[in-house]
Amino acid sequence: MINFNLTTSKNYLGVQSQLNTLIQKHLPAGSYTETTLEYVEGALNFTMFVMQQADVLMSHGAADKNYHWKKYANKSFVNEQTRRKHLFVPGNLLVDRISQSRKLPSFNRTNVHSVGWPRLDALIALQNEYDKVKPATGKKNVLWAPTHDYNRKGANADVISSYPDFEPYMEQLAVHYDVNVSLHPRNRKDKKPTYQQLLEADVVISDLGTMVWEAWALGKTLIFPDWIIKERMLKHKKNSAEWRIFAEDYGLHASSIEHMKDVIAESPAMDTRTKEFFEYYLDPKYLGCSGKRIADLLLALDK
């Protein structure tokens, strides 16, 4: 039996439900249960939250953010106390990084599994349908989708978000483009996951969260506001995939709002070097079929 160990955090109830649905649709009826903050003895327990007890952990977000290295009282959450035996990650970059980490000695290529990102199963299908009926407005649609600013303490914060600093620049972009904002659920009352605004966007402005990887996967023009976040990014989240985006200059980076306007106007396609990095992080084998990959793997591990 597979047990989904759920969180009660109101900020993540929507994404938790969405992700679990995309996995459970590929599981046989009667093969799984759900509990809230409870480890079920005798079952294969699965969770998306690092502080909860479960045999299998997959992050609730697609981003790295050094999630698997989180610590409390100087102990990793990915340890015996949390009963962790397997990790599910988006692709081979994290398989390699975790397997080679001396801080996570219990994990190697036999129990760190590349599974893709299940939310893209739905997003890719919805994007294909939307593109068939997309209205021709004559203006590019620009979406600002920052990660949350939780625990934000200025320049030394270990949470690197363009929120709220980028907000004053939206008015300038609105002169030339249709602009929209999708704040992280921690920063808004509506906790539903973002998807319609992402589907409609031609250009996405973001920083280091899940939206980065989803925007790239959907073929959006993705731009990082370096003048706001790069300095902080290079000081924190070191060695994470998102840190590498800034340290090694992957993708499109704007050094000012004027530079960003130029990049939006040009909207160049993803270059080969960035594409290779993206596919190293997010396994292309499971784009659109990640939910089935996870379900099949859970069933195999349960045996």
mmCIF file of C-alpha atoms in Angstrom:
data_model
loop_
_atom_site.group_PDB
_atom_site.id
_atom_site.type_symbol
_atom_site.label_atom_id
_atom_site.label_comp_id
_atom_site.label_asym_id
_atom_site.label_seq_id
_atom_site.Cartn_x
_atom_site.Cartn_y
_atom_site.Cartn_z
ATOM 1 C CA MET A 1 0.000 0.000 0.000
ATOM 2 C CA ILE A 2 1.198 3.520 -0.856
ATOM 3 C CA ASN A 3 0.357 6.283 1.614
ATOM 4 C CA PHE A 4 0.445 9.975 0.690
ATOM 5 C CA ASN A 5 1.457 11.877 3.834
ATOM 6 C CA LEU A 6 -0.129 15.327 3.417
ATOM 7 C CA THR A 7 0.617 18.745 4.837
ATOM 8 C CA THR A 8 -1.869 21.130 6.449
ATOM 9 C CA SER A 9 -0.104 24.297 5.246
ATOM 10 C CA LYS A 10 -2.713 26.487 3.571
ATOM 11 C CA ASN A 11 -0.024 27.926 1.286
ATOM 12 C CA TYR A 12 0.566 24.557 -0.345
ATOM 13 C CA LEU A 13 -2.807 22.781 -0.224
ATOM 14 C CA GLY A 14 -3.560 23.712 -3.834
ATOM 15 C CA VAL A 15 -0.273 22.563 -5.328
ATOM 16 C CA GLN A 16 -0.291 19.437 -3.129
ATOM 17 C CA SER A 17 -3.753 18.459 -4.381
ATOM 18 C CA GLN A 18 -2.833 19.194 -7.993
ATOM 19 C CA LEU A 19 0.390 17.166 -7.911
ATOM 20 C CA ASN A 20 -1.120 14.215 -6.051
ATOM 21 C CA THR A 21 -4.027 14.053 -8.506
ATOM 22 C CA LEU A 22 -1.618 13.901 -11.445
ATOM 23 C CA ILE A 23 0.172 10.956 -9.811
ATOM 24 C CA GLN A 24 -2.813 9.084 -8.364
ATOM 25 C CA LYS A 25 -4.651 8.969 -11.698
ATOM 26 C CA HIS A 26 -2.013 6.416 -12.784
ATOM 27 C CA LEU A 27 -2.351 4.237 -9.667
ATOM 28 C CA PRO A 28 -4.769 1.292 -9.464
ATOM 29 C CA ALA A 29 -7.887 1.811 -7.374
ATOM 30 C CA GLY A 30 -7.296 0.702 -3.808
ATOM 31 C CA SER A 31 -3.505 0.876 -4.063
ATOM 32 C CA TYR A 32 -3.093 4.067 -2.039
ATOM 33 C CA THR A 33 -4.359 5.962 0.981
ATOM 34 C CA GLU A 34 -3.933 9.500 2.308
ATOM 35 C CA THR A 35 -3.131 10.697 5.814
ATOM 36 C CA THR A 36 -2.374 14.129 7.229
ATOM 37 C CA LEU A 37 0.945 14.507 9.071
ATOM 38 C CA GLU A 38 0.931 10.779 9.796
ATOM 39 C CA TYR A 39 3.392 8.033 8.863
ATOM 40 C CA VAL A 40 1.612 4.705 8.264
ATOM 41 C CA GLU A 41 3.570 1.672 9.419
ATOM 42 C CA GLY A 42 3.741 -1.082 6.813
ATOM 43 C CA ALA A 43 2.984 1.243 3.900
ATOM 44 C CA LEU A 44 5.312 3.003 1.447
ATOM 45 C CA ASN A 45 4.909 6.575 2.633
ATOM 46 C CA PHE A 46 5.307 9.431 0.126
ATOM 47 C CA THR A 47 5.489 13.139 0.898
ATOM 48 C CA MET A 48 6.395 16.418 -0.800
ATOM 49 C CA PHE A 49 7.488 18.201 2.385
ATOM 50 C CA VAL A 50 10.960 17.776 3.806
ATOM 51 C CA MET A 51 9.986 18.012 7.479
ATOM 52 C CA GLN A 52 7.473 15.156 7.305
ATOM 53 C CA GLN A 53 8.185 11.487 7.874
ATOM 54 C CA ALA A 54 8.043 9.386 4.716
ATOM 55 C CA ASP A 55 10.029 6.722 2.898
ATOM 56 C CA VAL A 56 9.947 8.740 -0.335
ATOM 57 C CA LEU A 57 10.397 12.506 -0.655
ATOM 58 C CA MET A 58 9.729 14.607 -3.740
ATOM 59 C CA SER A 59 9.828 18.372 -3.317
ATOM 60 C CA HIS A 60 6.526 20.232 -3.743
ATOM 61 C CA GLY A 61 8.350 22.541 -6.163
ATOM 62 C CA ALA A 62 10.362 21.947 -9.305
ATOM 63 C CA ALA A 63 13.222 24.197 -8.173
ATOM 64 C CA ASP A 64 16.389 22.990 -6.452
ATOM 65 C CA LYS A 65 16.815 25.752 -3.803
ATOM 66 C CA ASN A 66 19.058 23.324 -1.853
ATOM 67 C CA TYR A 67 15.819 21.771 -0.575
ATOM 68 C CA HIS A 68 17.359 18.366 0.139
ATOM 69 C CA TRP A 69 20.087 20.008 2.225
ATOM 70 C CA LYS A 70 17.706 21.764 4.626
ATOM 71 C CA LYS A 71 18.660 21.366 8.272
ATOM 72 C CA TYR A 72 17.119 21.677 11.710
ATOM 73 C CA ALA A 73 19.228 21.520 14.898
ATOM 74 C CA ASN A 74 22.224 20.857 12.623
ATOM 75 C CA LYS A 75 20.688 17.665 11.227
ATOM 76 C CA SER A 76 19.480 17.165 7.690
ATOM 77 C CA PHE A 77 15.786 16.479 7.243
ATOM 78 C CA VAL A 78 16.801 13.822 4.721
ATOM 79 C CA ASN A 79 17.893 11.312 7.370
ATOM 80 C CA GLU A 80 16.923 8.277 9.423
ATOM 81 C CA GLN A 81 14.675 10.307 11.738
ATOM 82 C CA THR A 82 12.460 11.227 8.803
ATOM 83 C CA ARG A 83 12.684 7.571 7.598
ATOM 84 C CA ARG A 84 13.960 8.695 4.222
ATOM 85 C CA LYS A 85 14.946 5.879 1.847
ATOM 86 C CA HIS A 86 14.329 7.348 -1.631
ATOM 87 C CA LEU A 87 14.380 10.802 -3.225
ATOM 88 C CA PHE A 88 12.501 11.775 -6.400
ATOM 89 C CA VAL A 89 14.071 14.700 -8.287
ATOM 90 C CA PRO A 90 13.333 16.451 -11.614
ATOM 91 C CA GLY A 91 16.392 15.199 -13.508
ATOM 92 C CA ASN A 92 19.997 14.106 -13.671
ATOM 93 C CA LEU A 93 21.584 17.273 -12.287
ATOM 94 C CA LEU A 94 20.125 16.571 -8.839
ATOM 95 C CA VAL A 95 20.698 12.825 -9.174
ATOM 96 C CA ASP A 96 24.393 13.573 -9.676
ATOM 97 C CA ARG A 97 24.594 16.331 -7.083
ATOM 98 C CA ILE A 98 22.903 14.365 -4.292
ATOM 99 C CA SER A 99 24.756 11.145 -5.096
ATOM 100 C CA GLN A 100 28.083 12.963 -4.876
ATOM 101 C CA SER A 101 27.264 14.948 -1.721
ATOM 102 C CA ARG A 102 29.159 14.034 1.427
ATOM 103 C CA LYS A 103 26.409 15.696 3.429
ATOM 104 C CA LEU A 104 23.867 13.125 2.210
ATOM 105 C CA PRO A 105 25.803 9.856 2.605
ATOM 106 C CA SER A 106 22.713 7.611 2.570
ATOM 107 C CA PHE A 107 21.890 8.444 -1.041
ATOM 108 C CA ASN A 108 23.356 7.297 -4.334
ATOM 109 C CA ARG A 109 22.211 6.469 -7.847
ATOM 110 C CA THR A 110 20.198 3.472 -6.584
ATOM 111 C CA ASN A 111 17.839 5.524 -4.414
ATOM 112 C CA VAL A 112 17.816 8.979 -6.047
ATOM 113 C CA HIS A 113 15.436 8.824 -8.998
ATOM 114 C CA SER A 114 14.885 11.174 -11.944
ATOM 115 C CA VAL A 115 11.115 11.635 -12.401
ATOM 116 C CA GLY A 116 10.541 14.962 -14.178
ATOM 117 C CA TRP A 117 7.907 17.383 -12.880
ATOM 118 C CA PRO A 118 4.255 16.209 -12.816
ATOM 119 C CA ARG A 119 2.603 19.645 -13.038
ATOM 120 C CA LEU A 120 3.973 19.870 -16.563
ATOM 121 C CA ASP A 121 1.797 16.912 -17.569
ATOM 122 C CA ALA A 122 -1.196 19.218 -17.272
ATOM 123 C CA LEU A 123 0.527 22.434 -18.344
ATOM 124 C CA ILE A 124 1.922 21.059 -21.601
ATOM 125 C CA ALA A 125 -1.475 19.696 -22.623
ATOM 126 C CA LEU A 126 -3.215 22.946 -21.663
ATOM 127 C CA GLN A 127 -0.592 25.044 -23.485
ATOM 128 C CA ASN A 128 -1.120 23.066 -26.693
ATOM 129 C CA GLU A 129 -4.875 23.669 -26.482
ATOM 130 C CA TYR A 130 -4.505 27.363 -25.617
ATOM 131 C CA ASP A 131 -2.110 27.996 -28.507
ATOM 132 C CA LYS A 132 -4.806 26.838 -30.945
ATOM 133 C CA VAL A 133 -7.202 29.590 -29.828
ATOM 134 C CA LYS A 134 -4.791 32.254 -28.577
ATOM 135 C CA PRO A 135 -6.153 35.709 -29.487
ATOM 136 C CA ALA A 136 -4.012 38.001 -31.644
ATOM 137 C CA THR A 137 -3.800 41.199 -29.582
ATOM 138 C CA GLY A 138 -0.749 42.720 -31.232
ATOM 139 C CA LYS A 139 0.882 43.097 -27.823
ATOM 140 C CA LYS A 140 3.172 40.687 -26.025
ATOM 141 C CA ASN A 141 1.820 39.341 -22.769
ATOM 142 C CA VAL A 142 4.357 39.769 -19.940
ATOM 143 C CA LEU A 143 3.960 37.889 -16.647
ATOM 144 C CA TRP A 144 5.907 38.705 -13.487
ATOM 145 C CA ALA A 145 5.919 35.559 -11.340
ATOM 146 C CA PRO A 146 8.340 35.884 -8.391
ATOM 147 C CA THR A 147 9.003 33.344 -5.678
ATOM 148 C CA HIS A 148 7.929 34.248 -2.120
ATOM 149 C CA ASP A 149 9.758 36.694 0.132
ATOM 150 C CA TYR A 150 9.191 34.613 3.278
ATOM 151 C CA ASN A 151 11.885 35.363 5.924
ATOM 152 C CA ARG A 152 13.121 38.197 3.736
ATOM 153 C CA LYS A 153 15.651 40.363 5.635
ATOM 154 C CA GLY A 154 17.040 42.667 2.969
ATOM 155 C CA ALA A 155 20.358 42.158 1.180
ATOM 156 C CA ASN A 156 21.427 39.278 3.411
ATOM 157 C CA ALA A 157 18.243 37.256 3.054
ATOM 158 C CA ASP A 158 18.566 33.610 2.113
ATOM 159 C CA VAL A 159 15.279 33.914 0.212
ATOM 160 C CA ILE A 160 15.991 35.627 -3.074
ATOM 161 C CA SER A 161 12.823 37.063 -4.582
ATOM 162 C CA SER A 162 12.201 39.942 -6.954
ATOM 163 C CA TYR A 163 9.083 40.625 -4.847
ATOM 164 C CA PRO A 164 8.338 43.361 -3.951
ATOM 165 C CA ASP A 165 11.307 45.221 -5.481
ATOM 166 C CA PHE A 166 10.259 44.702 -9.108
ATOM 167 C CA GLU A 167 6.717 45.951 -8.532
ATOM 168 C CA PRO A 168 7.432 49.656 -9.337
ATOM 169 C CA TYR A 169 8.767 48.682 -12.798
ATOM 170 C CA MET A 170 5.522 47.035 -13.896
ATOM 171 C CA GLU A 171 3.991 50.400 -14.752
ATOM 172 C CA GLN A 172 6.780 51.069 -17.262
ATOM 173 C CA LEU A 173 6.236 47.714 -18.957
ATOM 174 C CA ALA A 174 2.471 48.292 -19.090
ATOM 175 C CA VAL A 175 3.034 51.172 -21.533
ATOM 176 C CA HIS A 176 4.110 48.738 -24.237
ATOM 177 C CA TYR A 177 2.817 45.315 -23.149
ATOM 178 C CA ASP A 178 -0.115 43.503 -21.588
ATOM 179 C CA VAL A 179 1.227 42.835 -18.097
ATOM 180 C CA ASN A 180 0.094 40.436 -15.382
ATOM 181 C CA VAL A 181 1.332 39.478 -11.928
ATOM 182 C CA SER A 182 1.240 36.096 -10.228
ATOM 183 C CA LEU A 183 2.634 36.257 -6.705
ATOM 184 C CA HIS A 184 3.657 33.149 -4.785
ATOM 185 C CA PRO A 185 0.780 31.719 -2.659
ATOM 186 C CA ARG A 186 2.636 32.893 0.470
ATOM 187 C CA ASN A 187 2.207 36.475 -0.759
ATOM 188 C CA ARG A 188 -1.462 36.414 -1.772
ATOM 189 C CA LYS A 189 -4.854 35.484 -0.342
ATOM 190 C CA ASP A 190 -5.797 33.250 -3.274
ATOM 191 C CA LYS A 191 -3.701 30.119 -2.748
ATOM 192 C CA LYS A 192 -4.573 28.438 -6.056
ATOM 193 C CA PRO A 193 -1.541 27.437 -8.180
ATOM 194 C CA THR A 194 -0.755 29.686 -11.141
ATOM 195 C CA TYR A 195 -1.513 28.215 -14.536
ATOM 196 C CA GLN A 196 -3.818 30.309 -16.750
ATOM 197 C CA GLN A 197 -1.609 33.400 -16.556
ATOM 198 C CA LEU A 198 1.422 31.270 -17.372
ATOM 199 C CA LEU A 199 -0.297 29.731 -20.405
ATOM 200 C CA GLU A 200 -1.203 33.181 -21.733
ATOM 201 C CA ALA A 201 2.264 34.674 -21.206
ATOM 202 C CA ASP A 202 4.738 35.262 -24.022
ATOM 203 C CA VAL A 203 7.394 36.519 -21.607
ATOM 204 C CA VAL A 204 7.935 35.514 -17.965
ATOM 205 C CA ILE A 205 9.986 37.536 -15.474
ATOM 206 C CA SER A 206 11.051 35.423 -12.499
ATOM 207 C CA ASP A 207 13.887 34.648 -10.106
ATOM 208 C CA LEU A 208 14.542 31.185 -8.652
ATOM 209 C CA GLY A 209 11.324 29.247 -8.064
ATOM 210 C CA THR A 210 9.306 26.564 -9.832
ATOM 211 C CA MET A 211 8.110 29.121 -12.369
ATOM 212 C CA VAL A 212 11.636 29.291 -13.856
ATOM 213 C CA TRP A 213 11.597 25.635 -14.891
ATOM 214 C CA GLU A 214 7.953 25.600 -15.972
ATOM 215 C CA ALA A 215 8.378 28.708 -18.136
ATOM 216 C CA TRP A 216 11.408 27.203 -19.870
ATOM 217 C CA ALA A 217 9.595 23.875 -20.360
ATOM 218 C CA LEU A 218 6.676 25.662 -22.039
ATOM 219 C CA GLY A 219 8.962 27.576 -24.388
ATOM 220 C CA LYS A 220 8.365 31.002 -22.837
ATOM 221 C CA THR A 221 10.872 33.844 -23.049
ATOM 222 C CA LEU A 222 12.202 33.873 -19.483
ATOM 223 C CA ILE A 223 14.100 36.902 -18.146
ATOM 224 C CA PHE A 224 15.905 37.348 -14.832
ATOM 225 C CA PRO A 225 15.988 40.885 -13.301
ATOM 226 C CA ASP A 226 19.672 40.778 -12.358
ATOM 227 C CA TRP A 227 19.867 44.356 -11.082
ATOM 228 C CA ILE A 228 17.471 43.333 -8.296
ATOM 229 C CA ILE A 229 18.468 39.785 -7.383
ATOM 230 C CA LYS A 230 21.843 38.725 -8.810
ATOM 231 C CA GLU A 231 24.017 40.042 -5.980
ATOM 232 C CA ARG A 232 21.898 38.275 -3.350
ATOM 233 C CA MET A 233 21.628 35.161 -5.499
ATOM 234 C CA LEU A 234 25.393 34.769 -5.690
ATOM 235 C CA LYS A 235 25.698 35.056 -1.899
ATOM 236 C CA HIS A 236 23.069 32.457 -1.071
ATOM 237 C CA LYS A 237 21.725 29.106 -2.303
ATOM 238 C CA LYS A 238 25.273 28.262 -3.380
ATOM 239 C CA ASN A 239 25.696 25.265 -5.683
ATOM 240 C CA SER A 240 21.955 25.020 -6.293
ATOM 241 C CA ALA A 241 20.797 24.824 -9.904
ATOM 242 C CA GLU A 242 19.319 28.312 -9.594
ATOM 243 C CA TRP A 243 22.614 29.688 -8.233
ATOM 244 C CA ARG A 244 24.322 28.212 -11.304
ATOM 245 C CA ILE A 245 21.893 30.059 -13.584
ATOM 246 C CA PHE A 246 23.329 33.338 -12.289
ATOM 247 C CA ALA A 247 26.910 32.262 -11.647
ATOM 248 C CA GLU A 248 27.293 30.651 -15.073
ATOM 249 C CA ASP A 249 24.964 33.002 -16.973
ATOM 250 C CA TYR A 250 22.361 30.615 -18.340
ATOM 251 C CA GLY A 251 19.325 32.127 -20.038
ATOM 252 C CA LEU A 252 18.363 35.776 -20.479
ATOM 253 C CA HIS A 253 19.532 38.300 -17.869
ATOM 254 C CA ALA A 254 18.637 41.997 -17.729
ATOM 255 C CA SER A 255 20.976 44.465 -16.036
ATOM 256 C CA SER A 256 18.364 47.256 -15.836
ATOM 257 C CA ILE A 257 14.732 47.918 -16.705
ATOM 258 C CA GLU A 258 15.828 49.550 -19.964
ATOM 259 C CA HIS A 259 17.867 46.471 -20.834
ATOM 260 C CA MET A 260 14.868 44.302 -19.950
ATOM 261 C CA LYS A 261 12.665 46.241 -22.370
ATOM 262 C CA ASP A 262 15.194 45.516 -25.136
ATOM 263 C CA VAL A 263 15.282 41.814 -24.270
ATOM 264 C CA ILE A 264 11.476 41.614 -24.246
ATOM 265 C CA ALA A 265 11.315 43.318 -27.641
ATOM 266 C CA GLU A 266 13.808 40.855 -29.112
ATOM 267 C CA SER A 267 12.622 37.741 -27.213
ATOM 268 C CA PRO A 268 15.404 35.493 -28.517
ATOM 269 C CA ALA A 269 15.003 31.712 -28.521
ATOM 270 C CA MET A 270 16.760 29.599 -25.892
ATOM 271 C CA ASP A 271 20.422 29.131 -26.837
ATOM 272 C CA THR A 272 21.971 25.656 -27.111
ATOM 273 C CA ARG A 273 24.043 25.993 -23.937
ATOM 274 C CA THR A 274 20.993 26.920 -21.837
ATOM 275 C CA LYS A 275 18.923 24.149 -23.433
ATOM 276 C CA GLU A 276 21.526 21.562 -22.469
ATOM 277 C CA PHE A 277 21.572 22.863 -18.882
ATOM 278 C CA PHE A 278 17.764 22.886 -18.710
ATOM 279 C CA GLU A 279 17.547 19.283 -19.948
ATOM 280 C CA TYR A 280 20.237 18.233 -17.478
ATOM 281 C CA TYR A 281 18.071 19.643 -14.698
ATOM 282 C CA LEU A 282 14.597 18.644 -15.960
ATOM 283 C CA ASP A 283 14.677 15.220 -17.612
ATOM 284 C CA PRO A 284 13.175 15.521 -21.136
ATOM 285 C CA LYS A 285 12.191 11.821 -21.047
ATOM 286 C CA TYR A 286 9.405 12.632 -18.608
ATOM 287 C CA LEU A 287 8.057 15.905 -20.010
ATOM 288 C CA GLY A 288 4.313 15.339 -20.170
ATOM 289 C CA CYS A 289 4.419 11.892 -18.529
ATOM 290 C CA SER A 290 5.974 12.539 -15.120
ATOM 291 C CA GLY A 291 2.887 11.507 -13.162
ATOM 292 C CA LYS A 292 2.958 8.029 -14.694
ATOM 293 C CA ARG A 293 6.711 7.750 -14.092
ATOM 294 C CA ILE A 294 6.196 8.549 -10.391
ATOM 295 C CA ALA A 295 3.204 6.207 -10.044
ATOM 296 C CA ASP A 296 5.086 3.321 -11.698
ATOM 297 C CA LEU A 297 8.112 3.927 -9.501
ATOM 298 C CA LEU A 298 6.012 4.033 -6.321
ATOM 299 C CA LEU A 299 4.359 0.739 -7.272
ATOM 300 C CA ALA A 300 7.759 -0.844 -7.962
ATOM 301 C CA LEU A 301 9.185 0.383 -4.640
ATOM 302 C CA ASP A 302 6.077 -0.786 -2.790
ATOM 303 C CA LYS A 303 6.741 -4.351 -3.964
#
